[in-house]
Short mmCIF file of C-alpha atoms in Angstrom, two decimals:
data_model
loop_
_atom_site.label_atom_id
_atom_site.label_comp_id
_atom_site.label_asym_id
_atom_site.label_seq_id
_atom_site.Cartn_x
_atom_site.Cartn_y
_atom_site.Cartn_z
CA UNK A 16 18.30 0.22 -7.11
CA UNK A 17 19.97 -3.20 -7.16
CA UNK A 18 21.58 -2.46 -10.56
CA UNK A 19 23.63 0.43 -9.17
CA UNK A 20 27.33 -0.35 -8.93
CA UNK A 21 30.28 1.06 -7.06
CA UNK A 22 31.47 2.73 -10.29
CA UNK A 23 28.08 4.47 -10.75
CA UNK A 24 28.36 6.03 -7.30
CA UNK A 25 32.00 6.93 -7.86
CA UNK A 26 31.11 8.67 -11.13
CA UNK A 27 28.29 10.59 -9.45
CA UNK A 28 30.65 11.82 -6.70
CA UNK A 29 33.22 12.89 -9.30
CA UNK A 30 30.57 14.76 -11.29
CA UNK A 31 29.45 16.62 -8.18
CA UNK A 32 33.00 17.59 -7.17
CA UNK A 33 33.89 18.66 -10.72
CA UNK A 34 30.80 20.86 -10.93
CA UNK A 35 31.57 22.46 -7.58
CA UNK A 36 35.20 23.02 -8.58
CA UNK A 37 34.31 24.52 -11.98
CA UNK A 38 31.92 26.97 -10.37
CA UNK A 39 34.64 28.15 -8.00
CA UNK A 40 37.39 28.14 -10.62
CA UNK A 41 35.55 30.14 -13.25
CA UNK A 42 36.02 33.62 -11.73
CA UNK A 43 39.63 32.82 -10.80
CA UNK A 44 40.49 31.68 -14.33
CA UNK A 45 38.91 34.81 -15.80
CA UNK A 46 41.11 36.95 -13.56
CA UNK A 47 44.15 34.83 -14.47
CA UNK A 48 43.58 35.37 -18.19
CA UNK A 49 43.60 39.12 -17.65
CA UNK A 50 46.65 39.17 -15.37
CA UNK A 51 50.22 39.69 -16.62
CA UNK A 52 52.06 36.35 -16.90
CA UNK A 53 54.42 35.65 -13.96
CA UNK A 54 53.17 38.78 -12.18
CA UNK A 55 52.50 38.72 -8.43
CA UNK A 56 48.80 38.84 -9.17
CA UNK A 57 49.04 35.87 -11.55
CA UNK A 58 51.09 33.86 -9.03
CA UNK A 59 48.53 34.62 -6.29
CA UNK A 60 45.66 33.53 -8.50
CA UNK A 61 47.50 30.33 -9.47
CA UNK A 62 47.98 29.63 -5.78
CA UNK A 63 44.23 30.10 -5.19
CA UNK A 64 43.48 27.76 -8.07
CA UNK A 65 45.74 25.11 -6.61
CA UNK A 66 44.08 25.46 -3.19
CA UNK A 67 40.66 25.05 -4.78
CA UNK A 68 41.76 21.91 -6.59
CA UNK A 69 43.01 20.47 -3.30
CA UNK A 70 39.84 21.55 -1.47
CA UNK A 71 37.61 19.78 -3.94
CA UNK A 72 39.71 16.65 -4.21
CA UNK A 73 37.75 13.61 -3.15
CA UNK A 74 39.48 12.72 0.15
CA UNK A 75 39.65 16.33 1.39
CA UNK A 76 36.09 17.40 0.55
CA UNK A 77 34.45 14.15 1.69
CA UNK A 78 36.51 14.21 4.89
CA UNK A 79 35.33 17.75 5.64
CA UNK A 80 31.78 16.83 4.75
CA UNK A 81 31.71 13.87 7.13
CA UNK A 82 33.46 15.49 10.08
CA UNK A 83 32.14 19.08 9.92
CA UNK A 84 29.40 19.78 7.40
CA UNK A 85 27.20 16.87 8.47
CA UNK A 86 27.06 18.32 11.98
CA UNK A 87 26.31 21.85 10.80
CA UNK A 88 23.14 21.20 8.83
CA UNK A 89 19.58 20.16 9.61
CA UNK A 90 17.97 18.19 6.80
CA UNK A 91 14.31 17.64 6.16
CA UNK A 92 11.36 17.83 3.81
CA UNK A 93 9.58 20.17 6.25
CA UNK A 94 11.52 23.03 7.80
CA UNK A 95 10.89 25.22 10.82
CA UNK A 96 12.60 28.29 9.34
CA UNK A 97 10.04 28.38 6.54
CA UNK A 98 7.49 29.51 9.15
CA UNK A 99 9.85 32.10 10.66
CA UNK A 100 13.49 32.66 9.59
CA UNK A 101 14.60 33.09 13.22
CA UNK A 102 13.11 29.80 14.34
CA UNK A 103 15.52 27.32 15.89
CA UNK A 104 13.07 24.42 15.86
CA UNK A 105 13.83 21.00 14.38
CA UNK A 106 13.19 20.03 10.77
CA UNK A 107 11.35 16.84 9.86
CA UNK A 108 12.23 14.38 7.11
CA UNK A 109 8.71 13.19 6.37
CA UNK A 110 8.23 9.78 4.80
CA UNK A 111 4.89 7.99 4.53
CA UNK A 112 3.54 5.05 2.56
CA UNK A 113 -0.09 5.93 3.31
CA UNK A 114 -2.12 7.10 0.32
CA UNK A 115 -3.85 10.46 0.54
CA UNK A 116 -7.61 10.74 0.00
CA UNK A 117 -8.57 11.75 -3.52
CA UNK A 118 -8.35 15.49 -4.11
CA UNK A 119 -5.62 16.13 -1.54
CA UNK A 120 -1.99 16.89 -2.34
CA UNK A 121 0.96 16.26 -0.05
CA UNK A 122 4.67 15.55 0.07
CA UNK A 123 4.01 11.80 0.02
CA UNK A 124 2.85 12.11 -3.61
CA UNK A 125 6.43 12.96 -4.65
CA UNK A 126 8.41 9.89 -5.70
CA UNK A 127 11.80 11.45 -4.88
CA UNK A 128 11.25 14.71 -3.01
CA UNK A 129 14.18 17.11 -3.02
CA UNK A 130 15.76 17.19 0.44
CA UNK A 131 16.04 20.62 2.00
CA UNK A 132 18.59 21.78 4.55
CA UNK A 133 19.52 24.80 6.63
CA UNK A 134 22.21 25.71 9.11
CA UNK A 135 25.73 26.90 8.31
CA UNK A 136 25.54 28.33 4.79
CA UNK A 137 29.11 27.16 4.07
CA UNK A 138 27.95 23.57 4.59
CA UNK A 139 24.95 23.74 2.22
CA UNK A 140 26.82 22.07 -0.69
CA UNK A 141 26.49 18.86 1.33
CA UNK A 142 22.72 18.98 0.74
CA UNK A 143 23.34 19.26 -3.00
CA UNK A 144 25.71 16.32 -2.69
CA UNK A 145 22.98 14.18 -1.07
CA UNK A 146 20.58 15.13 -3.87
CA UNK A 147 23.06 13.94 -6.51
CA UNK A 148 21.41 11.59 -9.01
CA UNK A 149 22.80 8.06 -9.44
CA UNK A 150 20.99 6.40 -12.36
CA UNK A 151 17.65 7.89 -11.31
CA UNK A 152 18.19 7.31 -7.57
CA UNK A 153 19.15 10.04 -5.14
CA UNK A 154 22.46 9.44 -3.39
CA UNK A 155 20.74 10.11 -0.07
CA UNK A 156 18.37 7.19 -0.64
CA UNK A 157 21.33 4.89 -1.23
CA UNK A 158 22.94 6.14 1.99
CA UNK A 159 19.75 5.73 4.02
CA UNK A 160 19.32 2.16 2.74
CA UNK A 161 22.99 1.24 3.34
CA UNK A 162 23.33 0.19 -0.29
CA UNK A 163 26.18 -2.35 -0.71
CA UNK A 164 27.68 -0.38 -3.61
CA UNK A 165 28.60 2.37 -1.11
CA UNK A 166 31.45 0.23 0.24
CA UNK A 167 34.73 2.20 -0.20
CA UNK A 168 32.76 4.91 -2.02
CA UNK A 169 33.80 7.77 0.27
CA UNK A 170 37.41 6.87 0.93
CA UNK A 171 39.90 4.22 -0.10
CA UNK A 172 40.39 3.48 3.56
CA UNK A 173 37.67 1.15 4.86
CA UNK A 174 37.44 2.77 8.27
CA UNK A 175 37.24 6.33 6.91
CA UNK A 176 34.66 5.37 4.30
CA UNK A 177 32.47 3.62 6.90
CA UNK A 178 32.78 6.58 9.24
CA UNK A 179 31.69 8.99 6.49
CA UNK A 180 28.77 6.76 5.52
CA UNK A 181 27.51 6.57 9.10
CA UNK A 182 27.93 10.32 9.59
CA UNK A 183 25.97 11.04 6.41
CA UNK A 184 23.22 8.60 7.35
CA UNK A 185 22.86 10.06 10.84
CA UNK A 186 22.60 13.56 9.40
CA UNK A 187 20.05 12.51 6.81
CA UNK A 188 17.88 10.49 9.19
CA UNK A 189 17.64 13.54 11.43
CA UNK A 190 16.10 11.38 14.11
CA UNK A 191 15.74 13.29 17.34
CA UNK A 192 14.42 11.67 20.49
CA UNK A 193 12.65 14.84 21.63
CA UNK A 194 11.86 17.18 18.73
CA UNK A 195 12.00 20.80 19.74
CA UNK A 196 9.88 23.71 18.64
CA UNK A 197 10.62 27.38 19.08
CA UNK A 198 8.77 30.43 20.28
CA UNK A 199 8.64 31.88 16.74
CA UNK A 200 6.80 28.84 15.37
CA UNK A 201 3.02 28.78 15.09
CA UNK A 202 0.81 26.55 17.23
CA UNK A 203 -2.62 25.12 16.51
CA UNK A 204 -4.82 23.54 19.15
CA UNK A 205 -6.70 20.69 17.50
CA UNK A 206 -9.86 19.69 19.43
CA UNK A 207 -10.12 16.03 20.48
CA UNK A 208 -13.22 14.20 21.76
CA UNK A 209 -15.00 16.18 24.49
CA UNK A 210 -12.60 19.05 23.90
CA UNK A 211 -14.81 21.69 25.48
CA UNK A 212 -15.95 19.81 28.57
CA UNK A 213 -12.68 17.96 29.20
CA UNK A 214 -10.33 20.64 27.84
CA UNK A 215 -8.64 18.10 25.56
CA UNK A 216 -6.64 19.50 22.65
CA UNK A 217 -3.66 18.32 20.62
CA UNK A 218 -1.02 20.96 20.02
CA UNK A 219 0.15 20.98 16.36
CA UNK A 220 3.28 22.78 15.15
CA UNK A 221 3.00 23.35 11.38
CA UNK A 222 6.26 23.27 9.42
CA UNK A 223 6.89 24.64 5.94
CA UNK A 224 6.69 21.80 3.31
CA UNK A 225 9.68 23.09 1.37
CA UNK A 226 10.20 19.91 -0.71
CA UNK A 227 6.61 20.06 -1.97
CA UNK A 228 6.61 23.82 -2.63
CA UNK A 229 9.95 23.51 -4.45
CA UNK A 230 8.49 20.80 -6.69
CA UNK A 231 5.44 22.99 -7.40
CA UNK A 232 7.70 25.94 -8.21
CA UNK A 233 9.80 23.90 -10.62
CA UNK A 234 6.75 22.38 -12.33
CA UNK A 235 5.09 25.77 -12.86
CA UNK A 236 8.31 27.31 -14.15
CA UNK A 237 8.87 24.45 -16.59
CA UNK A 238 5.35 24.88 -17.96
CA UNK A 239 5.54 28.66 -18.23
CA UNK A 240 9.10 29.17 -19.41
CA UNK A 241 9.89 26.08 -21.52
CA UNK A 242 11.16 26.90 -25.01
CA UNK A 243 8.10 25.27 -26.60
CA UNK A 244 5.72 27.33 -24.47
CA UNK A 245 7.58 30.58 -25.12
CA UNK A 246 7.59 29.88 -28.86
CA UNK A 247 3.86 29.09 -28.91
CA UNK A 248 3.07 32.27 -27.00
CA UNK A 249 5.27 34.33 -29.34
CA UNK A 250 3.49 32.91 -32.41
CA UNK A 251 0.00 33.82 -31.25
CA UNK A 252 0.16 37.22 -32.98
CA UNK A 253 1.86 35.94 -36.14
CA UNK A 254 -0.61 35.10 -38.89
CA UNK A 255 1.79 32.89 -40.85
CA UNK A 256 3.20 30.96 -37.87
CA UNK A 257 1.84 27.61 -36.76
CA UNK A 258 -0.56 28.12 -33.84
CA UNK A 259 -0.13 25.67 -30.98
CA UNK A 260 -1.62 25.64 -27.47
CA UNK A 261 0.42 27.23 -24.70
CA UNK A 262 0.18 27.33 -20.93
CA UNK A 263 -0.78 30.56 -19.20
CA UNK A 264 -1.35 30.61 -15.44
CA UNK A 265 -3.37 33.65 -14.47
CA UNK A 266 -3.58 35.36 -11.10
CA UNK A 267 -0.40 33.69 -9.86
CA UNK A 268 0.86 35.33 -6.67
CA UNK A 269 3.92 34.60 -4.56
CA UNK A 270 5.03 35.01 -0.99
CA UNK A 271 8.63 35.91 -0.16
CA UNK A 272 10.52 33.95 2.49
CA UNK A 273 13.71 35.23 4.07
CA UNK A 274 13.50 38.76 2.69
CA UNK A 275 16.73 39.68 0.89
CA UNK A 276 18.55 36.66 2.36
CA UNK A 277 16.56 33.54 1.49
CA UNK A 278 19.71 31.47 2.06
CA UNK A 279 19.10 32.03 5.79
CA UNK A 280 15.90 30.02 5.46
CA UNK A 281 17.07 26.96 3.55
CA UNK A 282 18.86 25.64 0.51
CA UNK A 283 15.71 25.14 -1.59
CA UNK A 284 14.34 28.53 -0.57
CA UNK A 285 17.60 30.08 -1.73
CA UNK A 286 17.32 28.28 -5.09
CA UNK A 287 13.86 29.79 -5.48
CA UNK A 288 15.08 33.28 -4.63
CA UNK A 289 12.73 33.13 -1.64
CA UNK A 290 9.65 33.08 -3.88
CA UNK A 291 6.87 30.58 -3.24
CA UNK A 292 3.98 30.51 -5.68
CA UNK A 293 0.41 30.87 -4.50
CA UNK A 294 -2.26 29.52 -6.83
CA UNK A 295 -5.59 31.28 -6.99
CA UNK A 296 -8.08 29.67 -4.61
CA UNK A 297 -11.09 31.96 -5.05
CA UNK A 298 -14.49 30.44 -5.81
CA UNK A 299 -15.40 30.58 -9.52
CA UNK A 300 -17.41 33.55 -10.73
CA UNK A 301 -19.88 32.46 -13.37
CA UNK A 302 -20.95 34.92 -16.00
CA UNK A 303 -23.78 34.10 -18.43
CA UNK A 304 -22.82 34.27 -22.08
CA UNK A 305 -25.49 36.90 -22.45
CA UNK A 306 -28.20 38.14 -20.18
CA UNK A 307 -31.74 36.95 -20.61
CA UNK A 308 -33.97 39.77 -21.85
CA UNK A 309 -37.41 40.42 -23.27
CA UNK A 310 -37.64 42.87 -26.14
CA UNK A 311 -40.52 45.33 -26.53
CA UNK A 312 -41.65 43.65 -29.75
CA UNK A 313 -41.49 40.11 -28.33
CA UNK A 314 -44.93 38.45 -28.44
CA UNK A 315 -44.22 35.58 -26.03
CA UNK A 316 -41.84 34.47 -23.34
CA UNK A 317 -41.78 30.98 -24.85
CA UNK A 318 -39.59 31.43 -27.93
CA UNK A 319 -36.18 30.40 -29.38
CA UNK A 320 -34.28 32.46 -26.81
CA UNK A 321 -35.90 30.44 -24.05
CA UNK A 322 -34.84 27.23 -25.81
CA UNK A 323 -31.25 28.50 -25.82
CA UNK A 324 -31.30 29.10 -22.06
CA UNK A 325 -32.92 25.70 -21.45
CA UNK A 326 -30.35 23.96 -23.65
CA UNK A 327 -29.07 21.43 -21.09
CA UNK A 328 -32.51 20.32 -19.94
CA UNK A 329 -33.74 19.95 -23.54
CA UNK A 330 -30.65 17.94 -24.50
CA UNK A 331 -31.29 15.60 -21.57
CA UNK A 332 -34.90 15.18 -22.66
CA UNK A 333 -33.86 14.49 -26.28
CA UNK A 334 -31.46 11.80 -25.02
CA UNK A 335 -34.26 10.15 -23.07
CA UNK A 336 -36.53 10.11 -26.13
CA UNK A 337 -33.75 8.58 -28.23
CA UNK A 338 -33.23 5.82 -25.65
CA UNK A 339 -34.27 2.38 -27.03
CA UNK A 340 -36.79 1.34 -24.39
CA UNK A 341 -39.04 3.06 -21.90
CA UNK A 342 -37.72 1.22 -18.89
CA UNK A 343 -37.73 2.48 -15.32
CA UNK A 344 -34.31 4.24 -15.39
CA UNK A 345 -35.28 5.99 -18.63
CA UNK A 346 -38.58 7.18 -17.19
CA UNK A 347 -36.71 8.55 -14.17
CA UNK A 348 -34.30 10.35 -16.50
CA UNK A 349 -37.25 11.83 -18.44
CA UNK A 350 -38.75 13.09 -15.21
CA UNK A 351 -35.40 14.59 -14.19
CA UNK A 352 -34.90 16.27 -17.58
CA UNK A 353 -38.37 17.78 -17.46
CA UNK A 354 -37.77 18.98 -13.92
CA UNK A 355 -34.56 20.66 -15.12
CA UNK A 356 -36.36 22.48 -17.94
CA UNK A 357 -39.16 23.73 -15.71
CA UNK A 358 -36.64 24.75 -13.07
CA UNK A 359 -34.69 26.79 -15.63
CA UNK A 360 -37.89 28.48 -16.81
CA UNK A 361 -38.84 29.30 -13.23
CA UNK A 362 -35.42 30.87 -12.66
CA UNK A 363 -35.65 33.01 -15.81
CA UNK A 364 -39.16 34.14 -14.92
CA UNK A 365 -38.01 35.02 -11.39
CA UNK A 366 -35.07 36.95 -12.90
CA UNK A 367 -37.45 39.07 -14.98
CA UNK A 368 -39.80 39.60 -12.02
CA UNK A 369 -36.97 40.74 -9.75
CA UNK A 370 -34.74 42.75 -12.11
CA UNK A 371 -37.15 44.49 -14.47
CA UNK A 372 -38.66 47.75 -13.16
CA UNK A 373 -42.27 47.66 -12.03
CA UNK A 374 -44.59 48.52 -14.90
CA UNK A 375 -42.15 47.55 -17.68
CA UNK A 376 -44.85 45.45 -19.36
CA UNK A 377 -47.01 48.53 -20.12
CA UNK A 378 -44.97 49.06 -23.29
CA UNK A 379 -44.40 45.34 -23.99
CA UNK A 380 -45.96 43.33 -26.81
CA UNK A 381 -46.26 40.21 -24.63
CA UNK A 382 -49.64 38.58 -24.40
CA UNK A 383 -51.64 39.82 -21.45
CA UNK A 384 -51.49 36.64 -19.35
CA UNK A 385 -47.67 36.68 -19.60
CA UNK A 386 -47.60 40.31 -18.47
CA UNK A 387 -49.64 39.36 -15.37
CA UNK A 388 -47.09 36.61 -14.71
CA UNK A 389 -43.81 38.42 -15.35
CA UNK A 390 -44.58 41.92 -14.05
CA UNK A 391 -46.05 41.33 -10.55
CA UNK A 392 -44.90 44.67 -9.08
CA UNK A 393 -46.88 46.61 -11.65
CA UNK A 394 -49.93 45.86 -9.49
CA UNK A 395 -48.39 47.98 -6.73
CA UNK A 396 -48.22 51.12 -8.88
CA UNK A 397 -50.78 53.90 -8.91
CA UNK A 398 -53.54 53.74 -11.51
CA UNK A 399 -53.00 50.01 -12.01
CA UNK A 400 -56.13 48.87 -10.21
CA UNK A 401 -57.52 46.92 -13.12
CA UNK A 402 -54.17 45.16 -13.66
CA UNK A 403 -54.02 44.28 -9.96
CA UNK A 404 -57.57 42.98 -9.98
CA UNK A 405 -57.00 40.74 -12.98
CA UNK A 406 -53.68 39.45 -11.68
CA UNK A 407 -55.11 38.48 -8.31
CA UNK A 408 -57.70 36.31 -10.04
CA UNK A 409 -54.87 34.00 -11.15
CA UNK A 410 -56.75 33.21 -14.34
CA UNK A 411 -53.51 33.94 -16.22
CA UNK A 412 -51.79 30.85 -14.76
CA UNK A 413 -53.59 28.34 -16.98
CA UNK A 414 -52.70 30.08 -20.28
CA UNK A 415 -49.06 30.30 -19.18
CA UNK A 416 -48.97 26.56 -18.50
CA UNK A 417 -50.56 25.88 -21.88
CA UNK A 418 -47.95 28.10 -23.56
CA UNK A 419 -45.23 26.04 -21.91
CA UNK A 420 -46.73 22.72 -23.03
CA UNK A 421 -47.19 23.96 -26.60
CA UNK A 422 -43.63 25.37 -26.67
CA UNK A 423 -42.11 22.10 -25.40
CA UNK A 424 -44.07 20.06 -27.96
CA UNK A 425 -42.81 22.42 -30.69
CA UNK A 426 -39.18 21.89 -29.56
CA UNK A 427 -39.61 18.13 -29.80
CA UNK A 428 -41.25 18.31 -33.23
CA UNK A 429 -38.34 20.43 -34.52
CA UNK A 430 -35.74 18.05 -33.12
CA UNK A 431 -37.49 14.84 -34.25
CA UNK A 432 -39.08 15.85 -37.54
CA UNK A 433 -39.63 12.25 -38.61
CA UNK A 434 -41.62 11.56 -35.45
CA UNK A 435 -43.45 14.89 -35.27
CA UNK A 436 -46.83 13.19 -35.12
CA UNK A 437 -45.79 11.34 -31.96
CA UNK A 438 -45.82 14.60 -30.05
CA UNK A 439 -49.55 15.08 -30.12
CA UNK A 440 -52.24 15.92 -27.61
CA UNK A 441 -51.09 13.17 -25.26
CA UNK A 442 -47.63 14.72 -25.00
CA UNK A 443 -49.14 18.16 -24.60
CA UNK A 444 -51.28 16.91 -21.72
CA UNK A 445 -48.29 15.24 -20.08
CA UNK A 446 -46.22 18.44 -20.11
CA UNK A 447 -49.21 20.33 -18.80
CA UNK A 448 -49.53 17.97 -15.83
CA UNK A 449 -45.85 18.32 -15.00
CA UNK A 450 -45.80 22.11 -14.95
CA UNK A 451 -49.15 22.21 -13.18
CA UNK A 452 -47.64 20.21 -10.32
CA UNK A 453 -44.68 22.60 -10.14
CA UNK A 454 -46.96 25.65 -10.18
CA UNK A 455 -49.14 24.28 -7.40
CA UNK A 456 -46.07 23.48 -5.33
CA UNK A 457 -44.83 27.04 -5.86
CA UNK A 458 -48.16 28.50 -4.81
CA UNK A 459 -48.46 26.27 -1.75
CA UNK A 460 -44.99 27.33 -0.61
CA UNK A 461 -45.88 30.93 -1.46
CA UNK A 462 -42.54 31.37 -3.17
CA UNK A 463 -41.16 31.13 -6.69
CA UNK A 464 -42.29 32.57 -9.99
CA UNK A 465 -45.99 31.67 -9.49
CA UNK A 466 -46.41 32.75 -5.87
#
C-alpha cells in the first residue's frame, strides 16, 4: 500500500469516470450517427453529449458524489435488504482479524471483499467508485486508512478535496451509534446460561452476507463458464479432440432476491441479477458398486466375491504383515484389520439373513452348516422341523468359523506366495480364536449374524 502514489490514484479515478462516461455516451453516439447532420435531432443529441461530458468531468462528478451521493447510500458487507427488500434496517461493514475454526467459511476469509451498497439507485455508481482498483488495493481501503497519496486527489482545491475525503470515509465507515433493525428483519433468540430458569436470551438479527455470496457467485461462474472449461466440455464428445478435465457443479440451485427489481436490494444483488447460488447440502447417498449375492450353484459363502467385499480390511492386514517388526503398534493394527474383516463378514451375513426370502437355501448348493447360518427364517416355515431342530443345536457355528479361518489363510497365501508356508496351522488357529470371540460376543448380546 505504501508504494501507491498520487498519480496511481488519479489514474484510477480517470479510468472510472471514462468508463462511466463511455457507457452513457454509447447509445447517444449511435443515435447521432443515424441522425441527419445539423438536424434538430442531431443538435439535441450533441447537446446531451456535451452535458454528459460535463457531468462526468472530475470536479463535477466528485463534487456531487461527496455532497449528495455519499449521504444517499448505506454501505456494508452485510445488508438488511437481503433479508427483506422492504427492510429499512442498517447495514454492517464487517471487519474481523479473528481466524475462523477449520471447516467454517465466512466473510473474514476474503482478502478484499467487494463492498455492497443500497439506497438511492442514482447514487449506486459511488459504490463502484469505492471498489475501483488501485494497483491491487481497493480505493475504499485507501480512503478508510487516510492514505497520504489521497492529498488533492479529489479536487485541486485543498479544502474541497479534504471535504470529499472525509465525506467518503464517513459513508464507508458506516458507524452508527445505535444500529437500527426493522420489523421485516428476522430475529433469533440465542439462549445464554440458565436461559430457561432465568429467561436469559440474546436477540440476534441476521443480515445477508452479500459480499461473501457475491464472491461465491463469481467464483462458481468463473469455473463453469470460463473459455477453457467450455472448450473442455465441448470436446468430451469429440473422438479426435484432446480430452481435458472440466468442472461440472451438479444440483446447483438458486434463490432470487428482489424479484424483478434486484437493484432495490443492493448493488451486488443487481449485478447478480438477483440470483444467489445454493450448493447442495444433502447427506451423501452411498450405493454399492454391486450388490452382494449368493448364486444357486455357489458352494460356499467364503469365496473370491467375499474377498472383494472385504477388500479394505484385507489390505490393512496385508500392510501389517509387510511391516518390518512386530512391535506393539503393529500388533494393534493387525487386531484392528482383523476386526474390520470380521465386521464386514458379519454385515454381509446379516444382509443375506434379512433380505433373502425365508427358505431360499432349499435350492442352494451351499454346504449345510452355511445354510443353517444364513437362512435363519427357514426354521419358521412349515415342514421345516428337521431344519429348525438342527439349527437350534448350533453345531453349525464351529464349521462356519473353520471356513472363515481357512478362507483367510488362503487369502494370505495368495498374496504372499513366497511366504505361503508361514500361514500354517498356527495362523489358522489364531484366526479361529478371533472369530470365535466375535461369535461369542454376538451370541451373548443376542444380536448380530450369530444370534
